PDB file of C-alpha atoms in Angstrom:
ATOM      1  CA  UNK A  33       0.069   0.201   0.119  1.00 48.00           C
ATOM      2  CA  UNK A  34       1.209   3.428  -1.071  1.00 52.00           C
ATOM      3  CA  UNK A  35       1.145   6.563   1.359  1.00 52.00           C
ATOM      4  CA  UNK A  36      -2.060   8.130   0.183  1.00 51.00           C
ATOM      5  CA  UNK A  37      -4.206   4.637   0.334  1.00 52.00           C
ATOM      6  CA  UNK A  38      -2.706   4.447   4.161  1.00 51.00           C
ATOM      7  CA  UNK A  39      -4.428   8.336   4.586  1.00 48.00           C
ATOM      8  CA  UNK A  40      -7.431   7.039   3.183  1.00 52.00           C
ATOM      9  CA  UNK A  41      -7.632   4.377   5.529  1.00 52.00           C
ATOM     10  CA  UNK A  42      -6.894   6.738   8.608  1.00 49.00           C
ATOM     11  CA  UNK A  43      -9.591   9.078   7.271  1.00 46.00           C
ATOM     12  CA  UNK A  44     -12.157   6.294   7.019  1.00 51.00           C
ATOM     13  CA  UNK A  45     -11.408   5.354  10.868  1.00 50.00           C
ATOM     14  CA  UNK A  46     -11.428   8.923  12.296  1.00 46.00           C
ATOM     15  CA  UNK A  47     -14.854   9.848  13.833  1.00 45.00           C
ATOM     16  CA  UNK A  48     -16.152  12.786  11.649  1.00 41.00           C
ATOM     17  CA  UNK A  49     -19.477  14.355  10.874  1.00 39.00           C
ATOM     18  CA  UNK A  50     -18.386  16.089   7.520  1.00 39.00           C
ATOM     19  CA  UNK A  51     -16.069  13.527   5.787  1.00 38.00           C
ATOM     20  CA  UNK A  52     -17.099  10.023   4.621  1.00 36.00           C
ATOM     21  CA  UNK A  53     -18.789   7.752   6.986  1.00 37.00           C
ATOM     22  CA  UNK A  54     -17.080   5.133   8.748  1.00 40.00           C
ATOM     23  CA  UNK A  55     -18.352   1.420   8.054  1.00 37.00           C
ATOM     24  CA  UNK A  56     -20.640   0.456  11.182  1.00 43.00           C
ATOM     25  CA  UNK A  57     -20.815  -3.254  12.158  1.00 46.00           C
ATOM     26  CA  UNK A  58     -24.326  -3.357  11.282  1.00 48.00           C
ATOM     27  CA  UNK A  59     -23.207  -3.068   7.577  1.00 49.00           C
ATOM     28  CA  UNK A  60     -20.816  -6.164   7.930  1.00 49.00           C
ATOM     29  CA  UNK A  61     -23.519  -8.829   8.540  1.00 52.00           C
ATOM     30  CA  UNK A  62     -22.026 -12.517   8.506  1.00 50.00           C
ATOM     31  CA  UNK A  63     -21.443 -14.200   5.243  1.00 57.00           C
ATOM     32  CA  UNK A  64     -20.148 -17.437   5.119  1.00 60.00           C
ATOM     33  CA  UNK A  65     -16.741 -17.650   3.395  1.00 62.00           C
ATOM     34  CA  UNK A  66     -14.348 -20.566   2.772  1.00 65.00           C
ATOM     35  CA  UNK A  67     -10.193 -20.739   2.634  1.00 66.00           C
ATOM     36  CA  UNK A  68     -10.494 -19.839  -1.140  1.00 73.00           C
ATOM     37  CA  UNK A  69     -12.699 -16.636  -0.430  1.00 71.00           C
ATOM     38  CA  UNK A  70     -10.089 -15.586   2.475  1.00 70.00           C
ATOM     39  CA  UNK A  71      -7.155 -15.882   0.607  1.00 74.00           C
ATOM     40  CA  UNK A  72      -8.917 -14.179  -2.712  1.00 73.00           C
ATOM     41  CA  UNK A  73      -9.522 -11.443  -0.385  1.00 69.00           C
ATOM     42  CA  UNK A  74      -6.130 -10.970   1.226  1.00 70.00           C
ATOM     43  CA  UNK A  75      -4.684 -11.372  -2.371  1.00 73.00           C
ATOM     44  CA  UNK A  76      -6.761  -8.930  -3.761  1.00 72.00           C
ATOM     45  CA  UNK A  77      -5.191  -5.634  -5.212  1.00 69.00           C
ATOM     46  CA  UNK A  78      -7.456  -2.116  -5.344  1.00 66.00           C
ATOM     47  CA  UNK A  79      -7.940  -1.419  -8.970  1.00 67.00           C
ATOM     48  CA  UNK A  80      -7.563   2.095  -9.448  1.00 65.00           C
ATOM     49  CA  UNK A  81      -7.703   3.761 -12.203  1.00 66.00           C
ATOM     50  CA  UNK A  82      -6.226   7.452 -11.165  1.00 65.00           C
ATOM     51  CA  UNK A  83      -3.702   7.403  -8.296  1.00 66.00           C
ATOM     52  CA  UNK A  84      -4.730  10.982  -7.313  1.00 66.00           C
ATOM     53  CA  UNK A  85      -8.736  10.578  -7.536  1.00 70.00           C
ATOM     54  CA  UNK A  86      -8.757   9.850  -3.440  1.00 73.00           C
ATOM     55  CA  UNK A  87     -12.859   9.624  -3.480  1.00 78.00           C
ATOM     56  CA  UNK A  88     -12.111   6.662  -5.859  1.00 76.00           C
ATOM     57  CA  UNK A  89      -9.599   5.037  -3.278  1.00 75.00           C
ATOM     58  CA  UNK A  90     -11.779   5.650  -0.376  1.00 79.00           C
ATOM     59  CA  UNK A  91     -14.901   3.960  -1.894  1.00 80.00           C
ATOM     60  CA  UNK A  92     -12.672   0.748  -3.226  1.00 77.00           C
ATOM     61  CA  UNK A  93     -11.426   0.603   0.602  1.00 80.00           C
ATOM     62  CA  UNK A  94     -14.481   1.049   2.146  1.00 84.00           C
ATOM     63  CA  UNK A  95     -15.710  -2.059  -0.174  1.00 82.00           C
ATOM     64  CA  UNK A  96     -12.747  -4.077   0.966  1.00 80.00           C
ATOM     65  CA  UNK A  97     -12.929  -3.220   4.496  1.00 83.00           C
ATOM     66  CA  UNK A  98     -16.716  -4.087   4.558  1.00 85.00           C
ATOM     67  CA  UNK A  99     -15.708  -7.467   2.992  1.00 81.00           C
ATOM     68  CA  UNK A 100     -12.853  -7.571   5.518  1.00 81.00           C
ATOM     69  CA  UNK A 101     -15.333  -7.247   8.620  1.00 84.00           C
ATOM     70  CA  UNK A 102     -17.542  -9.577   7.275  1.00 83.00           C
ATOM     71  CA  UNK A 103     -14.638 -12.052   6.838  1.00 80.00           C
ATOM     72  CA  UNK A 104     -13.237 -11.448  10.359  1.00 82.00           C
ATOM     73  CA  UNK A 105     -17.092 -11.869  11.830  1.00 84.00           C
ATOM     74  CA  UNK A 106     -17.286 -15.076   9.892  1.00 82.00           C
ATOM     75  CA  UNK A 107     -13.956 -16.482  11.526  1.00 82.00           C
ATOM     76  CA  UNK A 108     -15.121 -15.401  14.918  1.00 83.00           C
ATOM     77  CA  UNK A 109     -18.441 -16.975  14.747  1.00 86.00           C
ATOM     78  CA  UNK A 110     -16.516 -20.204  13.298  1.00 83.00           C
ATOM     79  CA  UNK A 111     -13.904 -19.910  16.332  1.00 84.00           C
ATOM     80  CA  UNK A 112     -17.230 -19.524  18.736  1.00 86.00           C
ATOM     81  CA  UNK A 113     -18.629 -22.568  17.340  1.00 87.00           C
ATOM     82  CA  UNK A 114     -15.366 -24.438  17.445  1.00 87.00           C
ATOM     83  CA  UNK A 115     -14.838 -23.364  21.324  1.00 88.00           C
ATOM     84  CA  UNK A 116     -18.659 -24.454  22.089  1.00 89.00           C
ATOM     85  CA  UNK A 117     -18.360 -27.985  19.759  1.00 90.00           C
ATOM     86  CA  UNK A 118     -14.750 -28.373  21.705  1.00 90.00           C
ATOM     87  CA  UNK A 119     -16.559 -27.647  25.319  1.00 90.00           C
ATOM     88  CA  UNK A 120     -19.396 -30.001  24.316  1.00 91.00           C
ATOM     89  CA  UNK A 121     -16.675 -32.747  23.137  1.00 91.00           C
ATOM     90  CA  UNK A 122     -14.776 -32.599  26.134  1.00 91.00           C
ATOM     91  CA  UNK A 123     -17.741 -32.929  28.412  1.00 91.00           C
ATOM     92  CA  UNK A 124     -18.673 -35.962  26.318  1.00 91.00           C
ATOM     93  CA  UNK A 125     -15.636 -37.493  26.958  1.00 91.00           C
ATOM     94  CA  UNK A 126     -15.343 -36.805  30.519  1.00 90.00           C
ATOM     95  CA  UNK A 127     -18.875 -38.490  30.807  1.00 90.00           C
ATOM     96  CA  UNK A 128     -17.702 -41.240  28.715  1.00 90.00           C
ATOM     97  CA  UNK A 129     -14.792 -42.144  31.205  1.00 88.00           C
ATOM     98  CA  UNK A 130     -17.042 -41.574  33.983  1.00 88.00           C
ATOM     99  CA  UNK A 131     -19.227 -44.008  32.910  1.00 88.00           C
ATOM    100  CA  UNK A 132     -16.152 -46.324  31.922  1.00 89.00           C
ATOM    101  CA  UNK A 133     -14.882 -46.078  35.406  1.00 88.00           C
ATOM    102  CA  UNK A 134     -18.353 -46.485  37.188  1.00 87.00           C
ATOM    103  CA  UNK A 135     -18.587 -49.676  35.218  1.00 88.00           C
ATOM    104  CA  UNK A 136     -15.044 -50.910  36.040  1.00 88.00           C
ATOM    105  CA  UNK A 137     -16.149 -50.024  39.951  1.00 88.00           C
ATOM    106  CA  UNK A 138     -19.286 -52.019  40.154  1.00 88.00           C
ATOM    107  CA  UNK A 139     -17.172 -54.693  38.349  1.00 88.00           C
ATOM    108  CA  UNK A 140     -14.711 -54.697  41.160  1.00 88.00           C
ATOM    109  CA  UNK A 141     -17.204 -54.664  43.514  1.00 86.00           C
ATOM    110  CA  UNK A 142     -19.335 -57.719  41.971  1.00 88.00           C
ATOM    111  CA  UNK A 143     -15.713 -59.517  42.173  1.00 86.00           C
ATOM    112  CA  UNK A 144     -15.020 -58.418  45.726  1.00 86.00           C
ATOM    113  CA  UNK A 145     -18.403 -59.271  46.926  1.00 86.00           C
ATOM    114  CA  UNK A 146     -17.461 -62.705  45.212  1.00 85.00           C
ATOM    115  CA  UNK A 147     -14.416 -63.574  46.722  1.00 86.00           C
ATOM    116  CA  UNK A 148     -15.571 -62.574  49.973  1.00 85.00           C
ATOM    117  CA  UNK A 149     -18.556 -65.098  49.513  1.00 86.00           C
ATOM    118  CA  UNK A 150     -15.857 -67.686  48.210  1.00 84.00           C
ATOM    119  CA  UNK A 151     -13.316 -66.913  51.186  1.00 84.00           C
ATOM    120  CA  UNK A 152     -16.278 -67.434  53.996  1.00 84.00           C
ATOM    121  CA  UNK A 153     -17.328 -70.760  52.342  1.00 84.00           C
ATOM    122  CA  UNK A 154     -13.540 -71.846  52.297  1.00 83.00           C
ATOM    123  CA  UNK A 155     -13.520 -70.783  56.116  1.00 82.00           C
ATOM    124  CA  UNK A 156     -16.580 -72.662  56.990  1.00 80.00           C
ATOM    125  CA  UNK A 157     -15.335 -75.522  55.002  1.00 79.00           C
ATOM    126  CA  UNK A 158     -11.999 -75.821  56.712  1.00 79.00           C
ATOM    127  CA  UNK A 159     -13.634 -75.428  60.340  1.00 75.00           C
ATOM    128  CA  UNK A 160     -15.810 -78.280  59.347  1.00 73.00           C
ATOM    129  CA  UNK A 161     -13.064 -80.103  58.175  1.00 74.00           C
ATOM    130  CA  UNK A 162     -11.155 -79.678  61.255  1.00 69.00           C
ATOM    131  CA  UNK A 163     -14.211 -80.662  63.277  1.00 68.00           C
ATOM    132  CA  UNK A 164     -14.211 -83.801  61.420  1.00 68.00           C
ATOM    133  CA  UNK A 165     -10.403 -84.022  62.135  1.00 68.00           C
ATOM    134  CA  UNK A 166     -11.355 -83.697  65.908  1.00 65.00           C
ATOM    135  CA  UNK A 167     -14.107 -86.314  66.016  1.00 69.00           C
ATOM    136  CA  UNK A 168     -12.131 -88.486  64.040  1.00 70.00           C
ATOM    137  CA  UNK A 169      -9.307 -88.298  66.361  1.00 72.00           C
ATOM    138  CA  UNK A 170     -11.391 -88.671  69.109  1.00 73.00           C
ATOM    139  CA  UNK A 171     -13.542 -91.394  68.017  1.00 69.00           C
ATOM    140  CA  UNK A 172      -9.850 -92.955  67.368  1.00 73.00           C
ATOM    141  CA  UNK A 173      -8.752 -92.449  71.503  1.00 76.00           C
ATOM    142  CA  UNK A 174     -12.156 -94.001  71.950  1.00 72.00           C
ATOM    143  CA  UNK A 175     -11.615 -96.820  69.979  1.00 72.00           C
ATOM    144  CA  UNK A 176      -8.164 -98.058  71.356  1.00 76.00           C
ATOM    145  CA  UNK A 177      -9.370 -97.431  74.988  1.00 75.00           C
ATOM    146  CA  UNK A 178     -12.374 -99.577  74.229  1.00 72.00           C
ATOM    147  CA  UNK A 179      -9.625-101.874  72.531  1.00 73.00           C
ATOM    148  CA  UNK A 180      -7.343-101.858  75.502  1.00 75.00           C
ATOM    149  CA  UNK A 181     -10.360-102.358  78.023  1.00 72.00           C
ATOM    150  CA  UNK A 182     -11.206-105.425  75.594  1.00 73.00           C
ATOM    151  CA  UNK A 183      -7.505-106.723  75.318  1.00 72.00           C
ATOM    152  CA  UNK A 184      -7.307-106.281  79.643  1.00 73.00           C
ATOM    153  CA  UNK A 185     -10.919-107.989  79.956  1.00 71.00           C
ATOM    154  CA  UNK A 186      -9.546-110.886  77.389  1.00 71.00           C
ATOM    155  CA  UNK A 187      -6.416-111.419  79.618  1.00 75.00           C
ATOM    156  CA  UNK A 188      -8.212-111.126  82.462  1.00 73.00           C
ATOM    157  CA  UNK A 189     -11.061-113.958  81.380  1.00 71.00           C
ATOM    158  CA  UNK A 190      -8.047-115.947  80.178  1.00 70.00           C
ATOM    159  CA  UNK A 191      -6.259-116.120  83.640  1.00 71.00           C
ATOM    160  CA  UNK A 192     -10.261-116.899  84.912  1.00 70.00           C
ATOM    161  CA  UNK A 193     -10.121-119.672  82.666  1.00 67.00           C
ATOM    162  CA  UNK A 194      -6.901-121.031  83.195  1.00 65.00           C
ATOM    163  CA  UNK A 195      -7.578-121.205  87.133  1.00 66.00           C
ATOM    164  CA  UNK A 196     -11.029-122.698  86.299  1.00 62.00           C
ATOM    165  CA  UNK A 197      -9.429-125.232  84.149  1.00 62.00           C
ATOM    166  CA  UNK A 198      -7.250-125.868  86.952  1.00 61.00           C
ATOM    167  CA  UNK A 199      -9.768-126.267  89.421  1.00 62.00           C
ATOM    168  CA  UNK A 200     -11.947-128.348  86.995  1.00 55.00           C
ATOM    169  CA  UNK A 201      -9.563-131.334  87.250  1.00 56.00           C
ATOM    170  CA  UNK A 202     -10.348-131.572  90.798  1.00 56.00           C
ATOM    171  CA  UNK A 203     -13.759-131.524  90.684  1.00 54.00           C
ATOM    172  CA  UNK A 204     -15.964-134.264  90.299  1.00 52.00           C
ATOM    173  CA  UNK A 205     -18.907-133.113  88.344  1.00 56.00           C
ATOM    174  CA  UNK A 206     -17.540-130.751  85.940  1.00 56.00           C
ATOM    175  CA  UNK A 207     -19.743-131.289  82.890  1.00 61.00           C
ATOM    176  CA  UNK A 208     -21.504-127.755  83.372  1.00 58.00           C
ATOM    177  CA  UNK A 209     -18.184-126.089  83.373  1.00 59.00           C
ATOM    178  CA  UNK A 210     -16.595-127.638  80.297  1.00 62.00           C
ATOM    179  CA  UNK A 211     -19.880-126.657  78.394  1.00 63.00           C
ATOM    180  CA  UNK A 212     -19.371-123.282  79.341  1.00 61.00           C
ATOM    181  CA  UNK A 213     -15.288-123.704  78.275  1.00 62.00           C
ATOM    182  CA  UNK A 214     -16.210-124.927  75.122  1.00 64.00           C
ATOM    183  CA  UNK A 215     -19.032-122.032  74.181  1.00 63.00           C
ATOM    184  CA  UNK A 216     -16.494-119.310  75.534  1.00 65.00           C
ATOM    185  CA  UNK A 217     -13.967-120.581  73.056  1.00 66.00           C
ATOM    186  CA  UNK A 218     -16.164-120.147  70.269  1.00 63.00           C
ATOM    187  CA  UNK A 219     -17.248-116.784  70.922  1.00 60.00           C
ATOM    188  CA  UNK A 220     -14.329-114.793  72.186  1.00 62.00           C
ATOM    189  CA  UNK A 221     -12.691-114.698  68.477  1.00 63.00           C
ATOM    190  CA  UNK A 222     -16.047-113.885  66.910  1.00 61.00           C
ATOM    191  CA  UNK A 223     -16.676-111.080  69.160  1.00 58.00           C
ATOM    192  CA  UNK A 224     -13.405-109.735  68.359  1.00 60.00           C
ATOM    193  CA  UNK A 225     -13.210-109.670  64.958  1.00 63.00           C
ATOM    194  CA  UNK A 226     -16.540-107.986  65.147  1.00 58.00           C
ATOM    195  CA  UNK A 227     -15.055-105.222  67.105  1.00 54.00           C
ATOM    196  CA  UNK A 228     -11.926-104.970  65.101  1.00 60.00           C
ATOM    197  CA  UNK A 229     -14.233-104.479  61.907  1.00 57.00           C
ATOM    198  CA  UNK A 230     -16.180-101.627  63.822  1.00 54.00           C
ATOM    199  CA  UNK A 231     -13.019 -99.906  65.086  1.00 53.00           C
TER     200      UNK A 231
END
């Protein structure tokens, strides 16, 4: 731009009642533009027939400034829309992340509850197994005690039997006692074998 063109722009921007009117914002509505329109506007050269015709320069500059303002307003509106959409996108992404985290937390809580139930069941089973072991050990000790008593009784029976057999030899009427000993010899082994099976 040359010196006179800059002077014309300066005159346009100065508030004046007698000079040329400034372009008001109401004159510059928002017109949709695209990249090509903006580049064409920026690269546009003013066509002025006479360099000393300032009125023509000012008129051309007014039109150019009006189109520049329209383009700037379009960019401002586009930028505002972009910022709004960016905020919406951020909010939707945060909402999606929050929903995903809530889903993960719910799954973890379900897994925790399942693990707690499993742990409780295993503890109960362990206690029941320990109780069964205690019961079995008690049964074993009782069985050993009974077996020891049977052995003691059997030993005592053997001693009594031997004593009776010795006295039988001296007795004249020993038929009753002989029957008892024969029966006792049959019953005692059967009784011991049945008791061993029970233990």
